[in-house]
PDB file of C-alpha atoms and ligand atoms in Angstrom:
ATOM      1  CA  MET A  25     -19.216  -0.672  11.116  1.00 46.00           C
ATOM      2  CA  LYS A  26     -19.770  -0.387   7.362  1.00 55.00           C
ATOM      3  CA  GLY A  27     -19.164   2.026   4.558  1.00 87.00           C
ATOM      4  CA  LEU A  28     -16.020   3.620   5.962  1.00 97.00           C
ATOM      5  CA  HIS A  29     -13.578   5.334   3.605  1.00 97.00           C
ATOM      6  CA  LEU A  30      -9.979   5.015   4.756  1.00 98.00           C
ATOM      7  CA  ILE A  31      -6.496   5.719   3.417  1.00 98.00           C
ATOM      8  CA  ILE A  32      -3.343   4.038   4.681  1.00 98.00           C
ATOM      9  CA  LEU A  33       0.010   5.777   4.147  1.00 98.00           C
ATOM     10  CA  GLY A  34       3.586   4.950   5.050  1.00 97.00           C
ATOM     11  CA  PRO A  35       6.945   4.155   3.489  1.00 96.00           C
ATOM     12  CA  PRO A  36       7.346   1.089   1.299  1.00 91.00           C
ATOM     13  CA  GLY A  37       7.743  -1.924   3.594  1.00 88.00           C
ATOM     14  CA  ALA A  38       5.917  -0.303   6.520  1.00 94.00           C
ATOM     15  CA  GLY A  39       3.330  -3.085   6.434  1.00 93.00           C
ATOM     16  CA  LYS A  40       0.579  -1.099   4.704  1.00 95.00           C
ATOM     17  CA  GLY A  41      -0.547  -4.052   2.585  1.00 94.00           C
ATOM     18  CA  THR A  42      -0.640  -6.506   5.492  1.00 93.00           C
ATOM     19  CA  GLN A  43      -2.465  -4.085   7.761  1.00 97.00           C
ATOM     20  CA  ALA A  44      -4.889  -2.863   5.093  1.00 98.00           C
ATOM     21  CA  ALA A  45      -5.910  -6.476   4.367  1.00 96.00           C
ATOM     22  CA  ARG A  46      -6.556  -7.095   8.081  1.00 97.00           C
ATOM     23  CA  ILE A  47      -8.511  -3.854   8.525  1.00 98.00           C
ATOM     24  CA  ALA A  48     -10.572  -4.611   5.410  1.00 97.00           C
ATOM     25  CA  ARG A  49     -11.460  -8.047   6.798  1.00 97.00           C
ATOM     26  CA  GLU A  50     -12.285  -6.775  10.267  1.00 97.00           C
ATOM     27  CA  LEU A  51     -14.400  -3.824   9.115  1.00 96.00           C
ATOM     28  CA  ASP A  52     -15.830  -5.428   5.953  1.00 96.00           C
ATOM     29  CA  LEU A  53     -14.256  -2.995   3.515  1.00 97.00           C
ATOM     30  CA  GLU A  54     -12.887  -3.364   0.018  1.00 97.00           C
ATOM     31  CA  HIS A  55      -9.070  -3.416   0.043  1.00 97.00           C
ATOM     32  CA  LEU A  56      -7.830  -1.358  -2.901  1.00 97.00           C
ATOM     33  CA  SER A  57      -4.089  -1.788  -3.350  1.00 97.00           C
ATOM     34  CA  THR A  58      -2.736   0.067  -6.391  1.00 97.00           C
ATOM     35  CA  GLY A  59       0.525  -1.933  -6.120  1.00 95.00           C
ATOM     36  CA  ASP A  60      -1.419  -5.244  -6.318  1.00 94.00           C
ATOM     37  CA  MET A  61      -3.519  -3.939  -9.224  1.00 96.00           C
ATOM     38  CA  LEU A  62      -0.379  -2.951 -11.123  1.00 97.00           C
ATOM     39  CA  ARG A  63       1.391  -6.261 -10.369  1.00 94.00           C
ATOM     40  CA  GLU A  64      -1.684  -8.129 -11.642  1.00 94.00           C
ATOM     41  CA  ALA A  65      -1.714  -6.004 -14.800  1.00 96.00           C
ATOM     42  CA  VAL A  66       1.996  -6.745 -15.357  1.00 96.00           C
ATOM     43  CA  ALA A  67       1.441 -10.484 -14.847  1.00 94.00           C
ATOM     44  CA  ALA A  68      -1.558 -10.470 -17.218  1.00 96.00           C
ATOM     45  CA  LYS A  69       0.473  -8.453 -19.754  1.00 97.00           C
ATOM     46  CA  THR A  70      -2.297  -5.885 -20.221  1.00 97.00           C
ATOM     47  CA  GLU A  71      -1.749  -2.450 -21.771  1.00 96.00           C
ATOM     48  CA  LEU A  72      -1.655  -0.937 -18.271  1.00 96.00           C
ATOM     49  CA  GLY A  73       0.896  -3.538 -17.178  1.00 97.00           C
ATOM     50  CA  GLY A  74       3.086  -2.748 -20.164  1.00 97.00           C
ATOM     51  CA  LYS A  75       3.064   0.942 -19.290  1.00 97.00           C
ATOM     52  CA  ALA A  76       3.740   0.394 -15.578  1.00 97.00           C
ATOM     53  CA  GLU A  77       6.340  -2.382 -15.544  1.00 97.00           C
ATOM     54  CA  GLY A  78       9.479  -0.347 -16.229  1.00 96.00           C
ATOM     55  CA  PHE A  79       8.661   2.258 -13.580  1.00 97.00           C
ATOM     56  CA  MET A  80       7.901  -0.400 -10.984  1.00 95.00           C
ATOM     57  CA  LYS A  81      11.036  -2.444 -11.594  1.00 91.00           C
ATOM     58  CA  SER A  82      13.227   0.603 -11.097  1.00 90.00           C
ATOM     59  CA  GLY A  83      11.333   1.706  -7.978  1.00 90.00           C
ATOM     60  CA  LEU A  84       9.873   4.798  -9.633  1.00 94.00           C
ATOM     61  CA  LEU A  85       6.299   5.992  -9.406  1.00 97.00           C
ATOM     62  CA  VAL A  86       3.953   5.212 -12.262  1.00 98.00           C
ATOM     63  CA  PRO A  87       2.808   8.520 -13.846  1.00 98.00           C
ATOM     64  CA  ASP A  88      -0.147  10.249 -12.184  1.00 98.00           C
ATOM     65  CA  GLU A  89      -2.430  10.188 -15.230  1.00 96.00           C
ATOM     66  CA  ILE A  90      -2.201   6.382 -15.421  1.00 97.00           C
ATOM     67  CA  MET A  91      -2.850   6.029 -11.682  1.00 98.00           C
ATOM     68  CA  LEU A  92      -5.770   8.429 -11.724  1.00 97.00           C
ATOM     69  CA  GLY A  93      -7.455   6.550 -14.561  1.00 95.00           C
ATOM     70  CA  LEU A  94      -7.029   3.300 -12.647  1.00 96.00           C
ATOM     71  CA  ILE A  95      -8.363   4.563  -9.333  1.00 96.00           C
ATOM     72  CA  ARG A  96     -11.305   6.368 -10.951  1.00 95.00           C
ATOM     73  CA  GLU A  97     -12.347   3.111 -12.599  1.00 93.00           C
ATOM     74  CA  GLN A  98     -11.957   1.104  -9.369  1.00 94.00           C
ATOM     75  CA  LEU A  99     -13.903   3.522  -7.178  1.00 93.00           C
ATOM     76  CA  ALA A 100     -16.709   3.828  -9.733  1.00 91.00           C
ATOM     77  CA  GLY A 101     -17.272   0.070  -9.545  1.00 89.00           C
ATOM     78  CA  LEU A 102     -17.762   0.045  -5.766  1.00 91.00           C
ATOM     79  CA  GLY A 103     -20.952   2.040  -5.370  1.00 84.00           C
ATOM     80  CA  ASP A 104     -21.852   2.386  -1.679  1.00 85.00           C
ATOM     81  CA  ARG A 105     -19.286  -0.110  -0.430  1.00 93.00           C
ATOM     82  CA  GLY A 106     -16.665   1.211   1.988  1.00 96.00           C
ATOM     83  CA  TRP A 107     -12.972   0.913   1.148  1.00 97.00           C
ATOM     84  CA  ILE A 108      -9.418   1.255   2.356  1.00 98.00           C
ATOM     85  CA  LEU A 109      -6.945   2.716  -0.135  1.00 98.00           C
ATOM     86  CA  ASP A 110      -3.475   1.206   0.135  1.00 98.00           C
ATOM     87  CA  GLY A 111      -0.649   2.751  -1.904  1.00 97.00           C
ATOM     88  CA  PHE A 112      -2.699   5.666  -3.178  1.00 98.00           C
ATOM     89  CA  PRO A 113      -2.386   8.665  -3.171  1.00 98.00           C
ATOM     90  CA  ARG A 114       1.401   8.867  -3.427  1.00 98.00           C
ATOM     91  CA  THR A 115       1.800  12.378  -4.864  1.00 98.00           C
ATOM     92  CA  ILE A 116       0.157  15.734  -4.152  1.00 98.00           C
ATOM     93  CA  GLU A 117      -1.410  15.634  -7.634  1.00 98.00           C
ATOM     94  CA  GLN A 118      -3.012  12.267  -6.792  1.00 98.00           C
ATOM     95  CA  ALA A 119      -4.193  13.553  -3.391  1.00 98.00           C
ATOM     96  CA  GLU A 120      -5.793  16.626  -4.925  1.00 97.00           C
ATOM     97  CA  ALA A 121      -7.412  14.675  -7.746  1.00 98.00           C
ATOM     98  CA  LEU A 122      -8.763  12.101  -5.263  1.00 97.00           C
ATOM     99  CA  SER A 123     -10.196  14.863  -3.074  1.00 96.00           C
ATOM    100  CA  SER A 124     -12.093  16.403  -6.009  1.00 96.00           C
ATOM    101  CA  MET A 125     -13.238  12.985  -7.211  1.00 95.00           C
ATOM    102  CA  LEU A 126     -14.655  12.171  -3.764  1.00 95.00           C
ATOM    103  CA  GLU A 127     -16.179  15.614  -3.348  1.00 94.00           C
ATOM    104  CA  GLU A 128     -18.094  15.107  -6.598  1.00 92.00           C
ATOM    105  CA  SER A 129     -19.498  11.832  -5.275  1.00 90.00           C
ATOM    106  CA  GLY A 130     -20.251  13.242  -1.815  1.00 92.00           C
ATOM    107  CA  ILE A 131     -17.811  10.871  -0.098  1.00 94.00           C
ATOM    108  CA  GLY A 132     -15.705  12.008   2.850  1.00 94.00           C
ATOM    109  CA  ILE A 133     -12.509  10.345   4.048  1.00 96.00           C
ATOM    110  CA  ASP A 134     -13.156   9.041   7.570  1.00 96.00           C
ATOM    111  CA  ARG A 135      -9.551   8.490   8.616  1.00 97.00           C
ATOM    112  CA  VAL A 136      -6.056   8.660   7.134  1.00 98.00           C
ATOM    113  CA  LEU A 137      -3.736   6.165   8.834  1.00 98.00           C
ATOM    114  CA  LEU A 138       0.009   6.683   8.763  1.00 98.00           C
ATOM    115  CA  ILE A 139       2.384   3.841   9.656  1.00 98.00           C
ATOM    116  CA  GLU A 140       5.816   5.200  10.591  1.00 97.00           C
ATOM    117  CA  VAL A 141       8.878   2.913  10.563  1.00 96.00           C
ATOM    118  CA  ASP A 142      12.618   3.495  10.689  1.00 96.00           C
ATOM    119  CA  PRO A 143      14.118   3.331   7.154  1.00 95.00           C
ATOM    120  CA  GLU A 144      16.680   0.655   8.143  1.00 95.00           C
ATOM    121  CA  ILE A 145      13.877  -1.622   9.370  1.00 94.00           C
ATOM    122  CA  VAL A 146      12.146  -1.011   6.048  1.00 93.00           C
ATOM    123  CA  VAL A 147      15.242  -2.131   4.117  1.00 95.00           C
ATOM    124  CA  ARG A 148      15.554  -5.297   6.231  1.00 95.00           C
ATOM    125  CA  ARG A 149      11.864  -6.125   5.800  1.00 91.00           C
ATOM    126  CA  GLY A 150      12.037  -5.550   2.058  1.00 93.00           C
ATOM    127  CA  LEU A 151      14.967  -7.931   1.711  1.00 95.00           C
ATOM    128  CA  ASP A 152      13.118 -10.559   3.790  1.00 96.00           C
ATOM    129  CA  ARG A 153       9.732 -10.085   2.124  1.00 94.00           C
ATOM    130  CA  ARG A 154       8.329 -12.989   0.123  1.00 96.00           C
ATOM    131  CA  ILE A 155       4.973 -13.028  -1.626  1.00 96.00           C
ATOM    132  CA  CYS A 156       2.864 -15.946  -2.787  1.00 96.00           C
ATOM    133  CA  LYS A 157       3.066 -16.142  -6.572  1.00 93.00           C
ATOM    134  CA  ASN A 158      -0.512 -17.406  -6.612  1.00 93.00           C
ATOM    135  CA  CYS A 159      -2.618 -15.577  -3.970  1.00 93.00           C
ATOM    136  CA  LYS A 160      -0.233 -12.654  -3.227  1.00 89.00           C
ATOM    137  CA  ALA A 161      -0.182 -13.285   0.547  1.00 90.00           C
ATOM    138  CA  VAL A 162       2.813 -11.529   2.112  1.00 91.00           C
ATOM    139  CA  TYR A 163       5.404 -13.218   4.363  1.00 93.00           C
ATOM    140  CA  ASN A 164       8.627 -12.304   6.126  1.00 93.00           C
ATOM    141  CA  LEU A 165      11.441 -14.801   5.761  1.00 95.00           C
ATOM    142  CA  SER A 166      12.308 -14.522   9.465  1.00 92.00           C
ATOM    143  CA  ASN A 167       8.813 -15.856  10.390  1.00 91.00           C
ATOM    144  CA  LEU A 168       8.865 -18.774   7.972  1.00 95.00           C
ATOM    145  CA  PRO A 169       9.817 -22.045   9.692  1.00 92.00           C
ATOM    146  CA  GLY A 170      10.874 -23.599   6.373  1.00 94.00           C
ATOM    147  CA  GLY A 171      13.015 -20.623   5.361  1.00 93.00           C
ATOM    148  CA  GLU A 172      13.445 -20.091   1.613  1.00 93.00           C
ATOM    149  CA  LYS A 173      11.817 -23.478   0.905  1.00 94.00           C
ATOM    150  CA  SER A 174       8.491 -22.544   2.534  1.00 96.00           C
ATOM    151  CA  ARG A 175       5.203 -22.601   0.631  1.00 97.00           C
ATOM    152  CA  CYS A 176       2.224 -20.285   1.071  1.00 97.00           C
ATOM    153  CA  GLU A 177       0.318 -21.166   4.266  1.00 96.00           C
ATOM    154  CA  LYS A 178      -2.985 -20.175   2.655  1.00 96.00           C
ATOM    155  CA  CYS A 179      -2.849 -21.844  -0.758  1.00 98.00           C
ATOM    156  CA  GLY A 180       0.407 -23.799  -0.932  1.00 97.00           C
ATOM    157  CA  GLY A 181       1.686 -21.516  -3.709  1.00 97.00           C
ATOM    158  CA  GLU A 182       5.342 -20.786  -4.397  1.00 97.00           C
ATOM    159  CA  LEU A 183       6.873 -17.905  -2.426  1.00 97.00           C
ATOM    160  CA  VAL A 184       8.872 -15.413  -4.476  1.00 96.00           C
ATOM    161  CA  LYS A 185      10.644 -12.072  -4.036  1.00 95.00           C
ATOM    162  CA  ARG A 186       9.066  -8.979  -5.509  1.00 92.00           C
ATOM    163  CA  PRO A 187      11.236  -7.729  -8.389  1.00 90.00           C
ATOM    164  CA  ASP A 188      11.441  -4.299  -6.709  1.00 91.00           C
ATOM    165  CA  ASP A 189      12.672  -5.714  -3.373  1.00 93.00           C
ATOM    166  CA  GLU A 190      16.397  -5.389  -4.171  1.00 93.00           C
ATOM    167  CA  GLU A 191      18.369  -3.189  -1.751  1.00 95.00           C
ATOM    168  CA  GLY A 192      19.157  -0.410  -4.262  1.00 94.00           C
ATOM    169  CA  THR A 193      15.534  -0.292  -5.388  1.00 94.00           C
ATOM    170  CA  ILE A 194      14.210  -0.305  -1.814  1.00 94.00           C
ATOM    171  CA  ARG A 195      16.454   2.666  -0.972  1.00 96.00           C
ATOM    172  CA  ARG A 196      15.322   4.495  -4.084  1.00 95.00           C
ATOM    173  CA  ARG A 197      11.668   3.858  -3.158  1.00 94.00           C
ATOM    174  CA  LEU A 198      12.377   5.284   0.298  1.00 96.00           C
ATOM    175  CA  GLU A 199      13.900   8.432  -1.208  1.00 97.00           C
ATOM    176  CA  ILE A 200      10.945   8.834  -3.533  1.00 97.00           C
ATOM    177  CA  TYR A 201       8.606   8.356  -0.586  1.00 97.00           C
ATOM    178  CA  GLU A 202      10.310  11.196   1.309  1.00 97.00           C
ATOM    179  CA  LYS A 203      10.300  13.493  -1.699  1.00 98.00           C
ATOM    180  CA  GLN A 204       6.933  12.781  -3.289  1.00 98.00           C
ATOM    181  CA  THR A 205       4.724  11.109  -0.682  1.00 98.00           C
ATOM    182  CA  ARG A 206       5.758  12.912   2.540  1.00 97.00           C
ATOM    183  CA  PRO A 207       3.966  16.051   1.202  1.00 98.00           C
ATOM    184  CA  VAL A 208       0.793  13.907   0.918  1.00 98.00           C
ATOM    185  CA  VAL A 209       1.068  13.156   4.658  1.00 98.00           C
ATOM    186  CA  GLU A 210       1.286  16.900   5.316  1.00 97.00           C
ATOM    187  CA  PHE A 211      -1.664  17.505   2.977  1.00 97.00           C
ATOM    188  CA  PHE A 212      -3.897  15.243   5.091  1.00 97.00           C
ATOM    189  CA  GLN A 213      -2.387  16.446   8.381  1.00 96.00           C
ATOM    190  CA  GLU A 214      -3.506  19.981   7.557  1.00 96.00           C
ATOM    191  CA  ARG A 215      -7.017  18.767   6.776  1.00 93.00           C
ATOM    192  CA  GLY A 216      -7.331  16.799  10.037  1.00 90.00           C
ATOM    193  CA  GLY A 217      -8.218  13.141  10.552  1.00 89.00           C
ATOM    194  CA  LEU A 218      -4.659  11.785  10.351  1.00 97.00           C
ATOM    195  CA  ALA A 219      -3.672   9.124  12.889  1.00 98.00           C
ATOM    196  CA  THR A 220      -0.041   8.012  13.189  1.00 98.00           C
ATOM    197  CA  VAL A 221       0.881   4.535  14.395  1.00 98.00           C
ATOM    198  CA  ASP A 222       4.348   3.094  15.096  1.00 97.00           C
ATOM    199  CA  GLY A 223       4.874   0.236  12.659  1.00 96.00           C
ATOM    200  CA  SER A 224       7.962  -1.341  14.205  1.00 93.00           C
ATOM    201  CA  GLY A 225       6.212  -3.666  16.696  1.00 91.00           C
ATOM    202  CA  GLU A 226       4.218  -6.891  16.409  1.00 92.00           C
ATOM    203  CA  ILE A 227       1.735  -7.203  13.546  1.00 93.00           C
ATOM    204  CA  ASP A 228      -1.247  -7.942  15.858  1.00 97.00           C
ATOM    205  CA  ASP A 229      -0.484  -4.975  18.130  1.00 98.00           C
ATOM    206  CA  ILE A 230      -0.218  -2.631  15.152  1.00 98.00           C
ATOM    207  CA  THR A 231      -3.564  -3.886  13.787  1.00 98.00           C
ATOM    208  CA  ALA A 232      -5.198  -3.326  17.181  1.00 98.00           C
ATOM    209  CA  GLU A 233      -3.807   0.192  17.376  1.00 98.00           C
ATOM    210  CA  LEU A 234      -4.957   1.014  13.847  1.00 98.00           C
ATOM    211  CA  ILE A 235      -8.473  -0.268  14.554  1.00 98.00           C
ATOM    212  CA  ARG A 236      -8.561   1.859  17.728  1.00 97.00           C
ATOM    213  CA  ALA A 237      -7.464   4.884  15.692  1.00 97.00           C
ATOM    214  CA  ILE A 238     -10.313   4.276  13.218  1.00 96.00           C
ATOM    215  CA  LYS A 239     -13.022   3.881  15.837  1.00 90.00           C
TER     216      LYS A 239
HETATM  217  P1  AMP B  19       3.411  -0.959  -3.568  1.00 70.18           P
HETATM  218  O1  AMP B  19       2.987  -2.380  -3.676  1.00 70.18           O
HETATM  219  O2  AMP B  19       2.348  -0.067  -3.017  1.00 70.18           O
HETATM  220  O3  AMP B  19       4.732  -0.790  -2.876  1.00 70.18           O
HETATM  221  O4  AMP B  19       3.635  -0.445  -5.076  1.00 70.18           O
HETATM  222  C1  AMP B  19       4.604  -1.039  -5.917  1.00 70.18           C
HETATM  223  C2  AMP B  19       4.963  -0.078  -7.044  1.00 70.18           C
HETATM  224  O5  AMP B  19       3.806   0.204  -7.825  1.00 70.18           O
HETATM  225  C3  AMP B  19       5.482   1.284  -6.610  1.00 70.18           C
HETATM  226  O6  AMP B  19       6.856   1.278  -6.309  1.00 70.18           O
HETATM  227  C4  AMP B  19       5.170   2.116  -7.852  1.00 70.18           C
HETATM  228  O7  AMP B  19       6.074   1.858  -8.906  1.00 70.18           O
HETATM  229  C5  AMP B  19       3.805   1.554  -8.264  1.00 70.18           C
HETATM  230  N1  AMP B  19       2.702   2.281  -7.612  1.00 70.18           N
HETATM  231  C6  AMP B  19       1.787   1.777  -6.733  1.00 70.18           C
HETATM  232  N2  AMP B  19       0.906   2.715  -6.360  1.00 70.18           N
HETATM  233  C7  AMP B  19       1.256   3.851  -7.004  1.00 70.18           C
HETATM  234  C8  AMP B  19       0.760   5.173  -7.022  1.00 70.18           C
HETATM  235  N3  AMP B  19      -0.305   5.532  -6.283  1.00 70.18           N
HETATM  236  N4  AMP B  19       1.397   6.085  -7.809  1.00 70.18           N
HETATM  237  C9  AMP B  19       2.443   5.748  -8.567  1.00 70.18           C
HETATM  238  N5  AMP B  19       2.984   4.522  -8.588  1.00 70.18           N
HETATM  239  C10 AMP B  19       2.406   3.571  -7.826  1.00 70.18           C
END
């Protein structure tokens, strides 16, 4: 299956990034993670990174106009290739702008996937999340045999905490999700094509369920 256009939604820490990467691999799609793009821009100290860093550190959303510029540029570079959007859209303004952008290019969204998880599980996962400083692979401390001393299983890189994975910041991101992103879920629910999956189980089972929901 090629050329699909998918969106994955869910609270921070629901496993969107992990699942989007797996879906992209399985269905040969481009994985577009706005969070990863912004973290790369911050690390590379670009103009975009400079604008985004403060918002990200405090768990706030980066302003819509910045995000829309970024996503427009990314989608334009993909041509006919299918994609899965991870972390975008996060506000109604972004959802509406994306819809008009896609309409102009004659692209339809094939499926919107929603991963639902209990907020307390999200907090726990955020505190236990470690990412590879080098290749950005995501791990959970409870699955790492070497605990805090573990290295990345893919590239041997150092595992670090994301600066926005502090408890206060995680809770603020959850509140912002409810206030600003929940309406995006409703936006797509009204338009049809939304599939909800429980994100509290095993990673492999969740992937299988998501793939079933897409096909
Ligand atoms: P994520 O990796 O998706 O959790 O994103 C990390 C952070 O990047 C978020 O907490 C926001 O500060 C910022 N961010 C990512 N995507 C968006 C977006 N679509 N709109 C606004 N801010 C975003």
